PDB file of C-alpha atoms in Angstrom:
ATOM      1  CA  UNK A 509     -54.472   9.109   3.108  1.00 93.00           C
ATOM      2  CA  UNK A 510     -53.558   5.520   1.442  1.00 95.00           C
ATOM      3  CA  UNK A 511     -55.939   4.107   0.049  1.00 96.00           C
ATOM      4  CA  UNK A 512     -56.191   0.246  -1.202  1.00 94.00           C
ATOM      5  CA  UNK A 513     -56.010   0.210  -5.072  1.00 93.00           C
ATOM      6  CA  UNK A 514     -55.742  -3.302  -5.925  1.00 95.00           C
ATOM      7  CA  UNK A 515     -58.796  -5.283  -4.648  1.00 98.00           C
ATOM      8  CA  UNK A 516     -60.968  -7.720  -7.284  1.00 98.00           C
ATOM      9  CA  UNK A 517     -62.662  -9.663  -4.571  1.00 98.00           C
ATOM     10  CA  UNK A 518     -63.735  -6.699  -2.094  1.00 98.00           C
ATOM     11  CA  UNK A 519     -65.493  -3.687  -3.089  1.00 98.00           C
ATOM     12  CA  UNK A 520     -66.947  -0.734  -0.627  1.00 98.00           C
ATOM     13  CA  UNK A 521     -69.796   0.121  -2.714  1.00 98.00           C
ATOM     14  CA  UNK A 522     -71.673   2.319  -0.696  1.00 98.00           C
ATOM     15  CA  UNK A 523     -71.981   4.065   2.692  1.00 98.00           C
ATOM     16  CA  UNK A 524     -74.941   5.600   4.768  1.00 98.00           C
ATOM     17  CA  UNK A 525     -76.871   5.898   8.043  1.00 97.00           C
ATOM     18  CA  UNK A 526     -74.072   4.309   9.634  1.00 97.00           C
ATOM     19  CA  UNK A 527     -73.697   1.228   7.430  1.00 98.00           C
ATOM     20  CA  UNK A 528     -71.190  -0.181   4.726  1.00 98.00           C
ATOM     21  CA  UNK A 529     -72.826  -1.893   1.815  1.00 98.00           C
ATOM     22  CA  UNK A 530     -69.861  -4.217   0.825  1.00 98.00           C
ATOM     23  CA  UNK A 531     -68.630  -7.048  -1.740  1.00 98.00           C
ATOM     24  CA  UNK A 532     -66.648  -9.798  -0.704  1.00 97.00           C
ATOM     25  CA  UNK A 533     -66.165 -12.026  -3.541  1.00 96.00           C
ATOM     26  CA  UNK A 534     -69.682 -13.085  -4.649  1.00 93.00           C
ATOM     27  CA  UNK A 535     -71.192 -11.983  -1.350  1.00 94.00           C
ATOM     28  CA  UNK A 536     -72.959  -8.636  -0.628  1.00 96.00           C
ATOM     29  CA  UNK A 537     -72.817  -7.965   3.247  1.00 96.00           C
ATOM     30  CA  UNK A 538     -74.064  -4.597   5.362  1.00 97.00           C
ATOM     31  CA  UNK A 539     -71.987  -4.036   8.250  1.00 97.00           C
ATOM     32  CA  UNK A 540     -72.276  -1.340  10.790  1.00 96.00           C
ATOM     33  CA  UNK A 541     -69.488   1.294  10.986  1.00 95.00           C
ATOM     34  CA  UNK A 542     -69.608   4.483  13.499  1.00 92.00           C
ATOM     35  CA  UNK A 543     -67.870   6.823  11.513  1.00 92.00           C
ATOM     36  CA  UNK A 544     -70.829   6.901   8.464  1.00 96.00           C
ATOM     37  CA  UNK A 545     -72.687   9.364   9.881  1.00 97.00           C
ATOM     38  CA  UNK A 546     -73.799  10.793   6.770  1.00 97.00           C
ATOM     39  CA  UNK A 547     -77.647   9.951   5.827  1.00 97.00           C
ATOM     40  CA  UNK A 548     -76.917   9.684   1.841  1.00 96.00           C
ATOM     41  CA  UNK A 549     -80.098   8.173   0.299  1.00 96.00           C
ATOM     42  CA  UNK A 550     -79.403   4.563  -0.312  1.00 96.00           C
ATOM     43  CA  UNK A 551     -79.937   4.068  -4.005  1.00 95.00           C
ATOM     44  CA  UNK A 552     -77.968   0.963  -4.651  1.00 97.00           C
ATOM     45  CA  UNK A 553     -79.916  -2.339  -5.307  1.00 97.00           C
ATOM     46  CA  UNK A 554     -77.633  -3.982  -2.708  1.00 97.00           C
ATOM     47  CA  UNK A 555     -79.172  -2.134   0.038  1.00 97.00           C
ATOM     48  CA  UNK A 556     -81.943  -4.373  -0.044  1.00 96.00           C
ATOM     49  CA  UNK A 557     -80.763  -7.618  -1.926  1.00 94.00           C
ATOM     50  CA  UNK A 558     -77.815  -8.271   0.756  1.00 95.00           C
ATOM     51  CA  UNK A 559     -76.587 -11.780   1.658  1.00 94.00           C
ATOM     52  CA  UNK A 560     -76.068 -10.968   5.169  1.00 94.00           C
ATOM     53  CA  UNK A 561     -76.558  -8.040   7.651  1.00 95.00           C
ATOM     54  CA  UNK A 562     -75.112  -7.735  11.048  1.00 95.00           C
ATOM     55  CA  UNK A 563     -77.579  -5.838  13.587  1.00 94.00           C
ATOM     56  CA  UNK A 564     -75.584  -4.009  16.848  1.00 91.00           C
ATOM     57  CA  UNK A 565     -77.747  -4.680  19.726  1.00 87.00           C
ATOM     58  CA  UNK A 566     -78.620  -1.997  21.974  1.00 80.00           C
ATOM     59  CA  UNK A 567     -77.153  -4.068  25.273  1.00 80.00           C
ATOM     60  CA  UNK A 568     -73.690  -4.273  23.184  1.00 79.00           C
ATOM     61  CA  UNK A 569     -73.059  -7.145  20.522  1.00 84.00           C
ATOM     62  CA  UNK A 570     -75.162  -7.725  17.698  1.00 91.00           C
ATOM     63  CA  UNK A 571     -75.812 -10.927  15.454  1.00 91.00           C
ATOM     64  CA  UNK A 572     -76.101 -11.415  11.598  1.00 92.00           C
ATOM     65  CA  UNK A 573     -79.151 -11.969  10.096  1.00 91.00           C
ATOM     66  CA  UNK A 574     -78.239 -14.150   7.133  1.00 83.00           C
ATOM     67  CA  UNK A 575     -80.618 -13.809   4.316  1.00 76.00           C
ATOM     68  CA  UNK A 576     -79.100 -16.033   1.383  1.00 79.00           C
ATOM     69  CA  UNK A 577     -76.894 -18.431   3.134  1.00 73.00           C
ATOM     70  CA  UNK A 578     -78.133 -21.708   3.872  1.00 56.00           C
ATOM     71  CA  UNK A 579     -75.210 -23.804   5.619  1.00 56.00           C
ATOM     72  CA  UNK A 580     -73.001 -21.888   4.575  1.00 65.00           C
ATOM     73  CA  UNK A 581     -70.583 -20.062   7.123  1.00 75.00           C
ATOM     74  CA  UNK A 582     -67.295 -18.915   5.338  1.00 88.00           C
ATOM     75  CA  UNK A 583     -66.318 -18.595   1.686  1.00 94.00           C
ATOM     76  CA  UNK A 584     -62.963 -17.460  -0.227  1.00 95.00           C
ATOM     77  CA  UNK A 585     -62.027 -14.579  -1.627  1.00 97.00           C
ATOM     78  CA  UNK A 586     -58.236 -13.580  -3.179  1.00 98.00           C
ATOM     79  CA  UNK A 587     -55.901 -10.656  -2.856  1.00 98.00           C
ATOM     80  CA  UNK A 588     -53.301 -10.980  -5.649  1.00 97.00           C
ATOM     81  CA  UNK A 589     -52.062 -14.538  -4.989  1.00 96.00           C
ATOM     82  CA  UNK A 590     -53.149 -15.024  -1.867  1.00 98.00           C
ATOM     83  CA  UNK A 591     -56.311 -17.087  -0.938  1.00 98.00           C
ATOM     84  CA  UNK A 592     -58.158 -16.364   1.956  1.00 98.00           C
ATOM     85  CA  UNK A 593     -61.226 -17.804   4.026  1.00 97.00           C
ATOM     86  CA  UNK A 594     -63.434 -15.062   5.363  1.00 96.00           C
ATOM     87  CA  UNK A 595     -66.978 -15.892   7.339  1.00 94.00           C
ATOM     88  CA  UNK A 596     -69.772 -14.136   8.927  1.00 92.00           C
ATOM     89  CA  UNK A 597     -67.846 -13.650  12.695  1.00 90.00           C
ATOM     90  CA  UNK A 598     -68.824 -12.042  15.920  1.00 84.00           C
ATOM     91  CA  UNK A 599     -68.973  -8.288  16.333  1.00 87.00           C
ATOM     92  CA  UNK A 600     -69.092  -7.851  12.481  1.00 93.00           C
ATOM     93  CA  UNK A 601     -65.824  -9.109  11.673  1.00 94.00           C
ATOM     94  CA  UNK A 602     -65.387 -11.279   8.496  1.00 96.00           C
ATOM     95  CA  UNK A 603     -61.544 -11.982   9.255  1.00 96.00           C
ATOM     96  CA  UNK A 604     -60.022  -9.895   6.811  1.00 98.00           C
ATOM     97  CA  UNK A 605     -59.279  -6.248   7.153  1.00 97.00           C
ATOM     98  CA  UNK A 606     -59.277  -4.911   3.371  1.00 98.00           C
ATOM     99  CA  UNK A 607     -57.968  -1.596   3.949  1.00 97.00           C
ATOM    100  CA  UNK A 608     -54.747  -3.360   5.282  1.00 97.00           C
ATOM    101  CA  UNK A 609     -53.822  -4.381   1.628  1.00 98.00           C
ATOM    102  CA  UNK A 610     -51.723  -1.061   1.729  1.00 97.00           C
ATOM    103  CA  UNK A 611     -49.429  -2.350   4.248  1.00 97.00           C
ATOM    104  CA  UNK A 612     -49.290  -5.832   2.630  1.00 98.00           C
ATOM    105  CA  UNK A 613     -48.301  -4.370  -0.299  1.00 97.00           C
ATOM    106  CA  UNK A 614     -45.206  -2.037   1.638  1.00 97.00           C
ATOM    107  CA  UNK A 615     -44.108  -5.372   3.249  1.00 97.00           C
ATOM    108  CA  UNK A 616     -44.005  -7.413  -0.033  1.00 97.00           C
ATOM    109  CA  UNK A 617     -41.775  -4.246  -1.467  1.00 96.00           C
ATOM    110  CA  UNK A 618     -39.206  -3.937   1.606  1.00 97.00           C
ATOM    111  CA  UNK A 619     -38.868  -7.763   1.620  1.00 97.00           C
ATOM    112  CA  UNK A 620     -38.413  -7.976  -2.057  1.00 96.00           C
ATOM    113  CA  UNK A 621     -35.986  -5.184  -2.139  1.00 95.00           C
ATOM    114  CA  UNK A 622     -33.850  -6.842   0.102  1.00 95.00           C
ATOM    115  CA  UNK A 623     -30.967  -8.373  -0.871  1.00 91.00           C
ATOM    116  CA  UNK A 624     -30.707 -11.093   2.259  1.00 95.00           C
ATOM    117  CA  UNK A 625     -33.858 -12.796   3.736  1.00 98.00           C
ATOM    118  CA  UNK A 626     -35.702 -11.182   6.538  1.00 98.00           C
ATOM    119  CA  UNK A 627     -36.933 -12.207   9.553  1.00 98.00           C
ATOM    120  CA  UNK A 628     -40.234 -10.465  10.458  1.00 98.00           C
ATOM    121  CA  UNK A 629     -42.387 -10.464  13.800  1.00 98.00           C
ATOM    122  CA  UNK A 630     -45.857 -10.434  12.768  1.00 98.00           C
ATOM    123  CA  UNK A 631     -47.576  -9.405  16.355  1.00 98.00           C
ATOM    124  CA  UNK A 632     -51.389  -9.758  17.231  1.00 96.00           C
ATOM    125  CA  UNK A 633     -51.792 -11.390  13.644  1.00 97.00           C
ATOM    126  CA  UNK A 634     -55.191 -12.348  13.746  1.00 96.00           C
ATOM    127  CA  UNK A 635     -55.617 -14.380  10.517  1.00 97.00           C
ATOM    128  CA  UNK A 636     -52.427 -14.090   9.116  1.00 98.00           C
ATOM    129  CA  UNK A 637     -52.793 -12.070   5.799  1.00 98.00           C
ATOM    130  CA  UNK A 638     -49.617  -9.617   6.778  1.00 98.00           C
ATOM    131  CA  UNK A 639     -47.931 -13.111   7.344  1.00 98.00           C
ATOM    132  CA  UNK A 640     -48.497 -14.478   4.275  1.00 98.00           C
ATOM    133  CA  UNK A 641     -47.813 -11.530   2.336  1.00 98.00           C
ATOM    134  CA  UNK A 642     -44.286 -11.423   3.954  1.00 98.00           C
ATOM    135  CA  UNK A 643     -43.965 -15.323   3.588  1.00 98.00           C
ATOM    136  CA  UNK A 644     -45.155 -14.846  -0.620  1.00 98.00           C
ATOM    137  CA  UNK A 645     -42.237 -12.349  -0.727  1.00 97.00           C
ATOM    138  CA  UNK A 646     -39.360 -14.478   0.825  1.00 97.00           C
ATOM    139  CA  UNK A 647     -39.320 -13.727   4.216  1.00 98.00           C
ATOM    140  CA  UNK A 648     -38.941 -15.895   7.290  1.00 98.00           C
ATOM    141  CA  UNK A 649     -42.087 -14.959   9.347  1.00 98.00           C
ATOM    142  CA  UNK A 650     -43.003 -15.849  13.167  1.00 98.00           C
ATOM    143  CA  UNK A 651     -46.525 -15.110  13.180  1.00 98.00           C
ATOM    144  CA  UNK A 652     -48.091 -14.572  17.242  1.00 97.00           C
ATOM    145  CA  UNK A 653     -51.698 -14.268  18.324  1.00 95.00           C
ATOM    146  CA  UNK A 654     -53.209 -14.909  21.739  1.00 92.00           C
ATOM    147  CA  UNK A 655     -56.385 -16.899  19.975  1.00 92.00           C
ATOM    148  CA  UNK A 656     -56.117 -20.689  19.001  1.00 95.00           C
ATOM    149  CA  UNK A 657     -58.642 -20.501  16.750  1.00 95.00           C
ATOM    150  CA  UNK A 658     -57.357 -17.430  14.732  1.00 96.00           C
ATOM    151  CA  UNK A 659     -54.045 -19.100  14.281  1.00 97.00           C
ATOM    152  CA  UNK A 660     -55.595 -22.393  12.771  1.00 97.00           C
ATOM    153  CA  UNK A 661     -57.293 -19.851  10.616  1.00 97.00           C
ATOM    154  CA  UNK A 662     -54.075 -18.126   9.441  1.00 98.00           C
ATOM    155  CA  UNK A 663     -52.524 -22.035   9.220  1.00 98.00           C
ATOM    156  CA  UNK A 664     -55.895 -22.764   6.551  1.00 98.00           C
ATOM    157  CA  UNK A 665     -55.076 -19.373   4.549  1.00 98.00           C
ATOM    158  CA  UNK A 666     -51.730 -20.507   4.712  1.00 98.00           C
ATOM    159  CA  UNK A 667     -52.698 -24.004   3.212  1.00 98.00           C
ATOM    160  CA  UNK A 668     -55.053 -22.214   0.564  1.00 98.00           C
ATOM    161  CA  UNK A 669     -52.204 -19.779  -0.702  1.00 98.00           C
ATOM    162  CA  UNK A 670     -49.949 -22.536  -1.452  1.00 98.00           C
ATOM    163  CA  UNK A 671     -47.629 -21.273   1.410  1.00 98.00           C
ATOM    164  CA  UNK A 672     -47.650 -24.254   3.710  1.00 97.00           C
ATOM    165  CA  UNK A 673     -43.866 -25.103   3.353  1.00 96.00           C
ATOM    166  CA  UNK A 674     -42.548 -21.144   3.664  1.00 97.00           C
ATOM    167  CA  UNK A 675     -40.640 -20.820   6.868  1.00 98.00           C
ATOM    168  CA  UNK A 676     -43.456 -19.653   8.996  1.00 98.00           C
ATOM    169  CA  UNK A 677     -43.666 -20.385  13.037  1.00 98.00           C
ATOM    170  CA  UNK A 678     -46.811 -19.974  14.365  1.00 98.00           C
ATOM    171  CA  UNK A 679     -47.453 -19.121  17.961  1.00 97.00           C
ATOM    172  CA  UNK A 680     -50.178 -18.986  20.489  1.00 96.00           C
ATOM    173  CA  UNK A 681     -49.028 -16.692  22.785  1.00 94.00           C
ATOM    174  CA  UNK A 682     -49.632 -13.717  24.754  1.00 92.00           C
ATOM    175  CA  UNK A 683     -47.798 -11.108  22.600  1.00 94.00           C
ATOM    176  CA  UNK A 684     -46.039  -9.153  25.394  1.00 93.00           C
ATOM    177  CA  UNK A 685     -44.917 -12.541  26.952  1.00 94.00           C
ATOM    178  CA  UNK A 686     -43.771 -13.870  23.834  1.00 96.00           C
ATOM    179  CA  UNK A 687     -41.519 -10.774  23.130  1.00 98.00           C
ATOM    180  CA  UNK A 688     -40.254 -10.675  26.878  1.00 97.00           C
ATOM    181  CA  UNK A 689     -38.844 -14.480  26.079  1.00 98.00           C
ATOM    182  CA  UNK A 690     -37.353 -13.587  22.655  1.00 98.00           C
ATOM    183  CA  UNK A 691     -35.576 -11.113  24.318  1.00 98.00           C
ATOM    184  CA  UNK A 692     -33.927 -12.960  27.055  1.00 98.00           C
ATOM    185  CA  UNK A 693     -33.357 -15.499  24.437  1.00 98.00           C
ATOM    186  CA  UNK A 694     -31.216 -12.866  22.300  1.00 98.00           C
ATOM    187  CA  UNK A 695     -33.474 -13.378  19.167  1.00 98.00           C
ATOM    188  CA  UNK A 696     -33.707 -10.588  16.622  1.00 98.00           C
ATOM    189  CA  UNK A 697     -35.959  -9.680  13.814  1.00 98.00           C
ATOM    190  CA  UNK A 698     -35.177  -7.462  10.585  1.00 98.00           C
ATOM    191  CA  UNK A 699     -38.837  -5.919  10.703  1.00 98.00           C
ATOM    192  CA  UNK A 700     -41.810  -6.149  13.248  1.00 98.00           C
ATOM    193  CA  UNK A 701     -45.512  -5.592  12.302  1.00 98.00           C
ATOM    194  CA  UNK A 702     -48.284  -4.779  15.385  1.00 96.00           C
ATOM    195  CA  UNK A 703     -51.918  -4.275  15.074  1.00 92.00           C
ATOM    196  CA  UNK A 704     -52.926  -4.647  18.768  1.00 88.00           C
ATOM    197  CA  UNK A 705     -56.559  -4.661  20.024  1.00 80.00           C
ATOM    198  CA  UNK A 706     -57.471  -1.432  21.765  1.00 76.00           C
ATOM    199  CA  UNK A 707     -58.602  -3.768  25.023  1.00 72.00           C
ATOM    200  CA  UNK A 708     -57.606  -7.370  25.894  1.00 68.00           C
ATOM    201  CA  UNK A 709     -57.382  -9.768  28.372  1.00 66.00           C
ATOM    202  CA  UNK A 710     -54.378 -12.566  28.394  1.00 63.00           C
ATOM    203  CA  UNK A 711     -54.959 -16.016  29.076  1.00 56.00           C
ATOM    204  CA  UNK A 712     -53.421 -15.349  32.895  1.00 64.00           C
ATOM    205  CA  UNK A 713     -56.096 -12.698  33.536  1.00 66.00           C
ATOM    206  CA  UNK A 714     -53.749 -10.128  32.532  1.00 68.00           C
ATOM    207  CA  UNK A 715     -55.575  -6.812  31.099  1.00 69.00           C
ATOM    208  CA  UNK A 716     -54.462  -4.815  28.139  1.00 69.00           C
ATOM    209  CA  UNK A 717     -55.489  -1.216  27.415  1.00 77.00           C
ATOM    210  CA  UNK A 718     -53.784   0.115  24.484  1.00 80.00           C
ATOM    211  CA  UNK A 719     -53.433   3.924  25.820  1.00 79.00           C
ATOM    212  CA  UNK A 720     -51.653   2.218  28.750  1.00 83.00           C
ATOM    213  CA  UNK A 721     -49.681  -0.140  27.743  1.00 87.00           C
ATOM    214  CA  UNK A 722     -48.634   0.538  24.028  1.00 92.00           C
ATOM    215  CA  UNK A 723     -45.506   2.992  24.765  1.00 95.00           C
ATOM    216  CA  UNK A 724     -43.822   0.559  26.773  1.00 95.00           C
ATOM    217  CA  UNK A 725     -44.966  -2.666  24.522  1.00 96.00           C
ATOM    218  CA  UNK A 726     -43.196  -0.733  21.406  1.00 97.00           C
ATOM    219  CA  UNK A 727     -40.280  -0.031  23.858  1.00 97.00           C
ATOM    220  CA  UNK A 728     -39.757  -3.664  24.409  1.00 98.00           C
ATOM    221  CA  UNK A 729     -40.406  -4.542  20.677  1.00 98.00           C
ATOM    222  CA  UNK A 730     -37.506  -1.878  19.527  1.00 98.00           C
ATOM    223  CA  UNK A 731     -34.919  -4.184  22.022  1.00 98.00           C
ATOM    224  CA  UNK A 732     -35.263  -7.459  19.659  1.00 98.00           C
ATOM    225  CA  UNK A 733     -35.132  -5.236  16.260  1.00 98.00           C
ATOM    226  CA  UNK A 734     -31.551  -6.371  14.696  1.00 98.00           C
ATOM    227  CA  UNK A 735     -29.009  -3.583  14.255  1.00 97.00           C
ATOM    228  CA  UNK A 736     -29.963  -3.208  10.850  1.00 97.00           C
ATOM    229  CA  UNK A 737     -33.716  -3.957  11.074  1.00 98.00           C
ATOM    230  CA  UNK A 738     -35.956  -2.315   7.623  1.00 98.00           C
ATOM    231  CA  UNK A 739     -38.958  -1.883   9.258  1.00 98.00           C
ATOM    232  CA  UNK A 740     -41.521  -1.069  12.123  1.00 98.00           C
ATOM    233  CA  UNK A 741     -45.376  -1.013  11.230  1.00 98.00           C
ATOM    234  CA  UNK A 742     -47.941  -0.024  13.774  1.00 97.00           C
ATOM    235  CA  UNK A 743     -51.478  -0.217  13.056  1.00 95.00           C
ATOM    236  CA  UNK A 744     -54.309   1.678  15.076  1.00 91.00           C
ATOM    237  CA  UNK A 745     -58.192   1.526  15.123  1.00 86.00           C
ATOM    238  CA  UNK A 746     -58.212   3.537  17.930  1.00 77.00           C
ATOM    239  CA  UNK A 747     -59.714   7.063  17.845  1.00 69.00           C
ATOM    240  CA  UNK A 748     -57.418   8.458  20.430  1.00 70.00           C
ATOM    241  CA  UNK A 749     -54.242   7.010  18.814  1.00 84.00           C
ATOM    242  CA  UNK A 750     -53.899   9.475  16.165  1.00 90.00           C
ATOM    243  CA  UNK A 751     -51.187   9.024  13.007  1.00 93.00           C
ATOM    244  CA  UNK A 752     -49.258  11.915  14.876  1.00 94.00           C
ATOM    245  CA  UNK A 753     -49.733  10.225  18.000  1.00 93.00           C
ATOM    246  CA  UNK A 754     -48.500   7.203  16.734  1.00 94.00           C
ATOM    247  CA  UNK A 755     -45.619   8.878  14.659  1.00 96.00           C
ATOM    248  CA  UNK A 756     -44.219  10.744  18.164  1.00 96.00           C
ATOM    249  CA  UNK A 757     -43.648   7.334  19.609  1.00 96.00           C
ATOM    250  CA  UNK A 758     -42.060   6.122  17.000  1.00 97.00           C
ATOM    251  CA  UNK A 759     -39.751   9.055  16.716  1.00 97.00           C
ATOM    252  CA  UNK A 760     -39.151   8.723  20.237  1.00 97.00           C
ATOM    253  CA  UNK A 761     -38.441   5.106  20.728  1.00 98.00           C
ATOM    254  CA  UNK A 762     -36.903   4.202  17.146  1.00 98.00           C
ATOM    255  CA  UNK A 763     -36.051   6.875  14.784  1.00 97.00           C
ATOM    256  CA  UNK A 764     -33.778   8.634  17.282  1.00 96.00           C
ATOM    257  CA  UNK A 765     -31.824   5.032  17.916  1.00 96.00           C
ATOM    258  CA  UNK A 766     -31.852   4.267  14.338  1.00 97.00           C
ATOM    259  CA  UNK A 767     -32.324   7.619  12.201  1.00 97.00           C
ATOM    260  CA  UNK A 768     -34.417   6.290   9.150  1.00 97.00           C
ATOM    261  CA  UNK A 769     -37.620   7.748   8.254  1.00 96.00           C
ATOM    262  CA  UNK A 770     -41.160   7.953   9.690  1.00 97.00           C
ATOM    263  CA  UNK A 771     -44.448   7.421   7.208  1.00 95.00           C
ATOM    264  CA  UNK A 772     -47.993   8.027   9.271  1.00 95.00           C
ATOM    265  CA  UNK A 773     -51.411   8.210   7.825  1.00 94.00           C
ATOM    266  CA  UNK A 774     -54.835   7.452   7.634  1.00 95.00           C
ATOM    267  CA  UNK A 775     -55.755   4.442   5.486  1.00 96.00           C
ATOM    268  CA  UNK A 776     -59.082   3.661   3.895  1.00 96.00           C
ATOM    269  CA  UNK A 777     -61.239   2.362   1.328  1.00 98.00           C
ATOM    270  CA  UNK A 778     -62.543   4.129  -1.937  1.00 98.00           C
ATOM    271  CA  UNK A 779     -66.638   4.548  -1.633  1.00 98.00           C
ATOM    272  CA  UNK A 780     -67.859   3.013  -5.763  1.00 97.00           C
ATOM    273  CA  UNK A 781     -70.891   4.995  -5.471  1.00 96.00           C
ATOM    274  CA  UNK A 782     -69.262   8.522  -4.858  1.00 94.00           C
ATOM    275  CA  UNK A 783     -65.870   9.999  -4.732  1.00 89.00           C
ATOM    276  CA  UNK A 784     -65.501   9.814  -1.111  1.00 94.00           C
ATOM    277  CA  UNK A 785     -63.009   7.685   0.844  1.00 97.00           C
ATOM    278  CA  UNK A 786     -64.014   6.202   4.195  1.00 97.00           C
ATOM    279  CA  UNK A 787     -61.391   6.131   6.629  1.00 95.00           C
ATOM    280  CA  UNK A 788     -60.644   2.761   7.950  1.00 95.00           C
ATOM    281  CA  UNK A 789     -57.859   3.105  10.629  1.00 93.00           C
ATOM    282  CA  UNK A 790     -54.268   4.811  10.778  1.00 94.00           C
ATOM    283  CA  UNK A 791     -50.834   3.031  10.089  1.00 95.00           C
ATOM    284  CA  UNK A 792     -47.374   4.702  11.277  1.00 97.00           C
ATOM    285  CA  UNK A 793     -44.295   3.287   9.734  1.00 97.00           C
ATOM    286  CA  UNK A 794     -40.711   3.517  10.845  1.00 98.00           C
ATOM    287  CA  UNK A 795     -38.415   2.296   7.575  1.00 97.00           C
ATOM    288  CA  UNK A 796     -34.279   2.354   7.523  1.00 97.00           C
ATOM    289  CA  UNK A 797     -34.297   3.500   3.792  1.00 95.00           C
ATOM    290  CA  UNK A 798     -37.595   4.912   1.766  1.00 93.00           C
ATOM    291  CA  UNK A 799     -35.941   3.581  -1.282  1.00 93.00           C
ATOM    292  CA  UNK A 800     -37.062   0.119  -0.086  1.00 93.00           C
ATOM    293  CA  UNK A 801     -40.469   0.891  -0.061  1.00 91.00           C
ATOM    294  CA  UNK A 802     -40.874   1.473  -3.929  1.00 85.00           C
ATOM    295  CA  UNK A 803     -42.961  -0.892  -5.910  1.00 74.00           C
ATOM    296  CA  UNK A 804     -40.979  -3.003  -8.518  1.00 56.00           C
ATOM    297  CA  UNK A 805     -42.625  -4.510 -11.551  1.00 41.00           C
ATOM    298  CA  UNK A 806     -42.452  -7.932 -10.840  1.00 42.00           C
ATOM    299  CA  UNK A 807     -44.431  -7.511  -7.807  1.00 38.00           C
ATOM    300  CA  UNK A 808     -47.479  -6.296  -9.498  1.00 35.00           C
TER     301      UNK A 808
END
């Protein structure tokens, strides 16, 4: 399992009884996590003094109990040189998935180790941390998300990080329709990142179900990869889309045509109060040359 090692503004403090105790900058949050089925004793004082607590509803969804927030709905954290806005969003989210830092660093390494400027496509790009990691490393990036609000948030993160002038295209669009148009235009990308949802509905009422649509969409995306493309990253938070299932698809669709290497594994977060690691999703990566993934000293 790959774990995010370099966070200073995020910490998974403890886990118990279906919940995470986390530090986000100077704020302590309690959020639900269905994978936490153990019932270890809640000894850390943060369990009783958290700034906000997300409570799930029996009827679906849930709500935040703001214990120590007054009028503050968002605040700042940093990851290395990136400065990010986080907040108390619906369905327990904050705007950042901290476990994905392992892939932000991987993208940065690949881009920095290439002799040419890479053209990267980030699909289902959310609040744009992967976009900023790629742009900061020197790439041109096309950032695509169907939510106007999330793209605006990503642009705000770019401004906060001093990256507003980097070559990033900010696109509000359905990801499948956008890639279809890029194929017709003949546009190509050196690297593709995708973090698709389990379920979604497009602006025209189109229904996205990950298990039904992901294979065809990867196939479509492969058709807009440059001849000398460097990487393809597929992330999943869906139980049915395991690392081995993702590996099989990328082997059939990409490696069979382009050779290269496949890396697939769970990604996770270390728990400060124990020796455990909380699984937090999975990634499968096709990379043309494993040497590109090696970290350089100037990236630390």
